[in-house]
């Protein structure tokens, strides 16, 4: 069967019965992925019962991302149990498009601006905490990944649910979130057995769902009383309330043109539905932003000349007042900081592969049709390291976004995917990374000892430096 499906594309000539290369995939190795991508534009492998086609060129990757009639995002079986089968991310076709439209209002410019004060508060809190940690440690190097993951989790929670969640709950979610990531890795046993990774992951996901549902109930009360919306949850609830009022006016016989139709008319969502959606936001953001942030801070420590330029720009956009609070206008003016964020995302893209499931036989090339039921995985990394689009792609060069033509390479910019499932949080994620490094450049200093492994890639859902002790923040 494997040989039949493989036909002419590159891949092993045989597979271990049943499990395929499961054992090597448990500890995925970037060099092996890279070897697979460079082995041919299409290559294959078989894991458990799944036949997997890997697409490495930009054009194949785009063709897959943009073929919703043939493919849908593929998640490991366990994801249905963790995120719940009725979760919106599992919707397909029109149902997915419609649900997504209802979420767009949560990421408009105006919405993003209203989340900034909350984010800045979290940055202030954590930068102070980092300085205390460094002082307590006598300014000796400390592994900082756990602290940074906590910061990013706290920023996400503040943006998603404002002050409805206690600090203790944020800390617990940050501590336990890697259990969810580990359970949802591409290769895992597909059933939940007590005390295994998937079992711990399910428990953590249940806890997060419960916390978000409690926040939703609180937001509904506060927004109904006319409170000011300052997080994603509040904005969603406000839209629901406005939609309900509109429906009531229509039902009372008010003419549609006088009934005050909101931009987006939403149905009523239960606390649990809202909490499932917020969990998908957290799931989508936590690892990807942790990855981007880790690389960005490390790369800036190793190339202080770039960090100096960020500092200069940050002071300039604040008219010399380092305590000025952040606005969207300021972020718009941060040309250099934006270039650093974009180059970090290009150079070390957090999401290197996006698995899709083939719904019906999919003719990917003249010679090859991916059989229905296979998994097909477009790679973002190769498009982002394509020397034709980004000359000298292995060099970290922010200027390519300012004086070069990197900005014009929109077809290669696959950091956030493309097509109907492109990242919903892409603007938010980039602004958040700019705000974070910008503020950090003014308030803290940090150092990193360069080693031969510093920029080598370790894969754990997303990608991280192989040595994750970026010493120290002061
Ligand atoms: C640097 C950070 C991030 C990166 C690199 C990233 C990357 C991606 C990628 C590659 C996809 C798949 C796109 C596709 O299949 O075409 C995706 C989907 C998604 N992302 Fe992000 N993401 C990031 C941050 C975020 C944040 C902060 C949020 C939420 C606030 C978010 C929400 C989502 C959602 C909801 C989806 C699924 C969309 C759908 O299926 O319709 N992401 N992201």
JSON list of C-alpha atoms and ligand atoms in Angstrom, two decimals, residues 64-66 72-73 88-91 96-97 100 103 107 156 159-160 232 277-278 280-293 341 345 348-356 378 380 414-430 432-433 462, ligand 1:
[
{"chain": "A", "resi": 64, "resn": "UNK", "atom": "CA", "xyz": [-1.93, 23.32, -0.73]},
{"chain": "A", "resi": 65, "resn": "UNK", "atom": "CA", "xyz": [-2.75, 26.30, 1.50]},
{"chain": "A", "resi": 66, "resn": "UNK", "atom": "CA", "xyz": [-5.09, 27.58, -1.20]},
{"chain": "A", "resi": 72, "resn": "UNK", "atom": "CA", "xyz": [-8.47, 20.87, 5.45]},
{"chain": "A", "resi": 73, "resn": "UNK", "atom": "CA", "xyz": [-6.17, 21.55, 8.41]},
{"chain": "A", "resi": 88, "resn": "UNK", "atom": "CA", "xyz": [-14.68, 26.09, 15.56]},
{"chain": "A", "resi": 89, "resn": "UNK", "atom": "CA", "xyz": [-11.14, 25.31, 14.36]},
{"chain": "A", "resi": 90, "resn": "UNK", "atom": "CA", "xyz": [-12.39, 21.95, 13.13]},
{"chain": "A", "resi": 91, "resn": "UNK", "atom": "CA", "xyz": [-15.06, 23.54, 10.93]},
{"chain": "A", "resi": 96, "resn": "UNK", "atom": "CA", "xyz": [-15.46, 27.87, 8.86]},
{"chain": "A", "resi": 97, "resn": "UNK", "atom": "CA", "xyz": [-15.52, 31.04, 6.74]},
{"chain": "A", "resi": 100, "resn": "UNK", "atom": "CA", "xyz": [-14.14, 33.36, 11.17]},
{"chain": "A", "resi": 103, "resn": "UNK", "atom": "CA", "xyz": [-14.07, 36.85, 14.89]},
{"chain": "A", "resi": 107, "resn": "UNK", "atom": "CA", "xyz": [-8.57, 42.06, 15.56]},
{"chain": "A", "resi": 156, "resn": "UNK", "atom": "CA", "xyz": [-2.09, 36.57, 25.85]},
{"chain": "A", "resi": 159, "resn": "UNK", "atom": "CA", "xyz": [-5.35, 40.48, 25.81]},
{"chain": "A", "resi": 160, "resn": "UNK", "atom": "CA", "xyz": [-7.92, 37.70, 25.63]},
{"chain": "A", "resi": 232, "resn": "UNK", "atom": "CA", "xyz": [-10.95, 40.38, 23.20]},
{"chain": "A", "resi": 277, "resn": "UNK", "atom": "CA", "xyz": [-12.38, 29.61, 20.97]},
{"chain": "A", "resi": 278, "resn": "UNK", "atom": "CA", "xyz": [-10.10, 31.39, 23.43]},
{"chain": "A", "resi": 280, "resn": "UNK", "atom": "CA", "xyz": [-7.61, 27.91, 20.24]},
{"chain": "A", "resi": 281, "resn": "UNK", "atom": "CA", "xyz": [-6.21, 31.46, 20.37]},
{"chain": "A", "resi": 282, "resn": "UNK", "atom": "CA", "xyz": [-3.94, 30.54, 23.24]},
{"chain": "A", "resi": 283, "resn": "UNK", "atom": "CA", "xyz": [-2.93, 27.31, 21.57]},
{"chain": "A", "resi": 284, "resn": "UNK", "atom": "CA", "xyz": [-2.18, 29.13, 18.30]},
{"chain": "A", "resi": 285, "resn": "UNK", "atom": "CA", "xyz": [-0.24, 31.91, 19.98]},
{"chain": "A", "resi": 286, "resn": "UNK", "atom": "CA", "xyz": [1.61, 30.50, 22.96]},
{"chain": "A", "resi": 287, "resn": "UNK", "atom": "CA", "xyz": [4.25, 28.37, 21.28]},
{"chain": "A", "resi": 288, "resn": "UNK", "atom": "CA", "xyz": [4.60, 30.47, 18.14]},
{"chain": "A", "resi": 289, "resn": "UNK", "atom": "CA", "xyz": [5.13, 33.74, 20.02]},
{"chain": "A", "resi": 290, "resn": "UNK", "atom": "CA", "xyz": [7.42, 32.05, 22.59]},
{"chain": "A", "resi": 291, "resn": "UNK", "atom": "CA", "xyz": [9.54, 30.80, 19.73]},
{"chain": "A", "resi": 292, "resn": "UNK", "atom": "CA", "xyz": [9.66, 34.17, 17.96]},
{"chain": "A", "resi": 293, "resn": "UNK", "atom": "CA", "xyz": [10.43, 35.96, 21.17]},
{"chain": "A", "resi": 341, "resn": "UNK", "atom": "CA", "xyz": [10.45, 41.46, 13.94]},
{"chain": "A", "resi": 345, "resn": "UNK", "atom": "CA", "xyz": [10.14, 35.64, 11.69]},
{"chain": "A", "resi": 348, "resn": "UNK", "atom": "CA", "xyz": [13.59, 31.54, 12.22]},
{"chain": "A", "resi": 349, "resn": "UNK", "atom": "CA", "xyz": [9.90, 31.01, 11.30]},
{"chain": "A", "resi": 350, "resn": "UNK", "atom": "CA", "xyz": [8.14, 29.59, 14.38]},
{"chain": "A", "resi": 351, "resn": "UNK", "atom": "CA", "xyz": [5.81, 27.37, 12.34]},
{"chain": "A", "resi": 352, "resn": "UNK", "atom": "CA", "xyz": [7.89, 25.41, 9.85]},
{"chain": "A", "resi": 353, "resn": "UNK", "atom": "CA", "xyz": [5.19, 22.99, 8.73]},
{"chain": "A", "resi": 354, "resn": "UNK", "atom": "CA", "xyz": [1.38, 23.12, 8.63]},
{"chain": "A", "resi": 355, "resn": "UNK", "atom": "CA", "xyz": [-0.24, 19.68, 8.36]},
{"chain": "A", "resi": 356, "resn": "UNK", "atom": "CA", "xyz": [-3.31, 19.36, 6.16]},
{"chain": "A", "resi": 378, "resn": "UNK", "atom": "CA", "xyz": [3.42, 22.42, 3.22]},
{"chain": "A", "resi": 380, "resn": "UNK", "atom": "CA", "xyz": [7.12, 27.48, 5.20]},
{"chain": "A", "resi": 414, "resn": "UNK", "atom": "CA", "xyz": [4.42, 32.16, 4.47]},
{"chain": "A", "resi": 415, "resn": "UNK", "atom": "CA", "xyz": [5.20, 32.80, 8.15]},
{"chain": "A", "resi": 416, "resn": "UNK", "atom": "CA", "xyz": [1.46, 33.02, 8.90]},
{"chain": "A", "resi": 417, "resn": "UNK", "atom": "CA", "xyz": [0.25, 30.64, 6.18]},
{"chain": "A", "resi": 418, "resn": "UNK", "atom": "CA", "xyz": [-2.06, 31.82, 3.41]},
{"chain": "A", "resi": 419, "resn": "UNK", "atom": "CA", "xyz": [-5.52, 30.94, 2.07]},
{"chain": "A", "resi": 420, "resn": "UNK", "atom": "CA", "xyz": [-8.70, 30.53, 4.12]},
{"chain": "A", "resi": 421, "resn": "UNK", "atom": "CA", "xyz": [-6.89, 29.43, 7.29]},
{"chain": "A", "resi": 422, "resn": "UNK", "atom": "CA", "xyz": [-4.18, 32.13, 7.34]},
{"chain": "A", "resi": 423, "resn": "UNK", "atom": "CA", "xyz": [-3.31, 33.22, 10.85]},
{"chain": "A", "resi": 424, "resn": "UNK", "atom": "CA", "xyz": [-6.11, 35.20, 12.45]},
{"chain": "A", "resi": 425, "resn": "UNK", "atom": "CA", "xyz": [-3.69, 36.81, 14.90]},
{"chain": "A", "resi": 426, "resn": "UNK", "atom": "CA", "xyz": [-0.96, 37.85, 12.47]},
{"chain": "A", "resi": 427, "resn": "UNK", "atom": "CA", "xyz": [-1.26, 41.63, 12.92]},
{"chain": "A", "resi": 428, "resn": "UNK", "atom": "CA", "xyz": [-1.68, 41.28, 16.63]},
{"chain": "A", "resi": 429, "resn": "UNK", "atom": "CA", "xyz": [1.31, 38.92, 16.91]},
{"chain": "A", "resi": 430, "resn": "UNK", "atom": "CA", "xyz": [3.64, 41.24, 15.01]},
{"chain": "A", "resi": 432, "resn": "UNK", "atom": "CA", "xyz": [2.91, 42.53, 20.16]},
{"chain": "A", "resi": 433, "resn": "UNK", "atom": "CA", "xyz": [6.47, 41.44, 19.33]},
{"chain": "A", "resi": 462, "resn": "UNK", "atom": "CA", "xyz": [7.68, 25.23, 16.90]},
{"chain": "B", "resi": 1, "resn": "LIG", "atom": "C1", "xyz": [4.52, 34.70, 15.74]},
{"chain": "B", "resi": 1, "resn": "LIG", "atom": "C2", "xyz": [3.33, 34.25, 16.06]},
{"chain": "B", "resi": 1, "resn": "LIG", "atom": "C3", "xyz": [2.46, 33.40, 15.18]},
{"chain": "B", "resi": 1, "resn": "LIG", "atom": "C4", "xyz": [2.77, 32.65, 14.08]},
{"chain": "B", "resi": 1, "resn": "LIG", "atom": "C5", "xyz": [4.13, 32.45, 13.43]},
{"chain": "B", "resi": 1, "resn": "LIG", "atom": "C6", "xyz": [1.52, 32.04, 13.61]},
{"chain": "B", "resi": 1, "resn": "LIG", "atom": "C7", "xyz": [1.44, 31.21, 12.51]},
{"chain": "B", "resi": 1, "resn": "LIG", "atom": "C8", "xyz": [0.26, 30.60, 12.10]},
{"chain": "B", "resi": 1, "resn": "LIG", "atom": "C9", "xyz": [0.16, 29.68, 10.99]},
{"chain": "B", "resi": 1, "resn": "LIG", "atom": "C10", "xyz": [1.32, 29.24, 10.10]},
{"chain": "B", "resi": 1, "resn": "LIG", "atom": "C11", "xyz": [-1.13, 29.29, 10.90]},
{"chain": "B", "resi": 1, "resn": "LIG", "atom": "C12", "xyz": [-1.71, 28.31, 9.88]},
{"chain": "B", "resi": 1, "resn": "LIG", "atom": "C13", "xyz": [-2.18, 29.08, 8.69]},
{"chain": "B", "resi": 1, "resn": "LIG", "atom": "C14", "xyz": [-2.68, 28.27, 7.53]},
{"chain": "B", "resi": 1, "resn": "LIG", "atom": "O1", "xyz": [-3.04, 27.10, 7.68]},
{"chain": "B", "resi": 1, "resn": "LIG", "atom": "O2", "xyz": [-2.71, 28.85, 6.42]},
{"chain": "B", "resi": 1, "resn": "LIG", "atom": "C15", "xyz": [-1.86, 29.97, 11.95]},
{"chain": "B", "resi": 1, "resn": "LIG", "atom": "C16", "xyz": [-3.21, 29.82, 12.18]},
{"chain": "B", "resi": 1, "resn": "LIG", "atom": "C17", "xyz": [-3.88, 30.44, 13.19]},
{"chain": "B", "resi": 1, "resn": "LIG", "atom": "N1", "xyz": [-3.38, 31.36, 14.08]},
{"chain": "B", "resi": 1, "resn": "LIG", "atom": "FE1", "xyz": [-1.47, 32.00, 14.19]},
{"chain": "B", "resi": 1, "resn": "LIG", "atom": "N2", "xyz": [0.51, 32.45, 14.43]},
{"chain": "B", "resi": 1, "resn": "LIG", "atom": "C18", "xyz": [1.03, 33.28, 15.40]},
{"chain": "B", "resi": 1, "resn": "LIG", "atom": "C19", "xyz": [0.34, 33.91, 16.41]},
{"chain": "B", "resi": 1, "resn": "LIG", "atom": "C20", "xyz": [-1.03, 33.84, 16.59]},
{"chain": "B", "resi": 1, "resn": "LIG", "atom": "C21", "xyz": [-1.76, 34.57, 17.60]},
{"chain": "B", "resi": 1, "resn": "LIG", "atom": "C22", "xyz": [-1.16, 35.55, 18.59]},
{"chain": "B", "resi": 1, "resn": "LIG", "atom": "C23", "xyz": [-3.08, 34.20, 17.47]},
{"chain": "B", "resi": 1, "resn": "LIG", "atom": "C24", "xyz": [-4.31, 34.63, 18.24]},
{"chain": "B", "resi": 1, "resn": "LIG", "atom": "C25", "xyz": [-4.52, 35.65, 18.87]},
{"chain": "B", "resi": 1, "resn": "LIG", "atom": "C26", "xyz": [-3.16, 33.26, 16.39]},
{"chain": "B", "resi": 1, "resn": "LIG", "atom": "C27", "xyz": [-4.33, 32.66, 15.95]},
{"chain": "B", "resi": 1, "resn": "LIG", "atom": "C28", "xyz": [-4.40, 31.75, 14.92]},
{"chain": "B", "resi": 1, "resn": "LIG", "atom": "C29", "xyz": [-5.61, 31.04, 14.57]},
{"chain": "B", "resi": 1, "resn": "LIG", "atom": "C30", "xyz": [-6.96, 31.17, 15.27]},
{"chain": "B", "resi": 1, "resn": "LIG", "atom": "C31", "xyz": [-5.29, 30.22, 13.48]},
{"chain": "B", "resi": 1, "resn": "LIG", "atom": "C32", "xyz": [-6.24, 29.27, 12.75]},
{"chain": "B", "resi": 1, "resn": "LIG", "atom": "C33", "xyz": [-7.01, 30.02, 11.70]},
{"chain": "B", "resi": 1, "resn": "LIG", "atom": "C34", "xyz": [-8.00, 29.20, 10.94]},
{"chain": "B", "resi": 1, "resn": "LIG", "atom": "O3", "xyz": [-7.91, 27.96, 10.92]},
{"chain": "B", "resi": 1, "resn": "LIG", "atom": "O4", "xyz": [-8.87, 29.81, 10.33]},
{"chain": "B", "resi": 1, "resn": "LIG", "atom": "N3", "xyz": [-1.90, 33.07, 15.88]},
{"chain": "B", "resi": 1, "resn": "LIG", "atom": "N4", "xyz": [-0.99, 30.77, 12.66]}
]
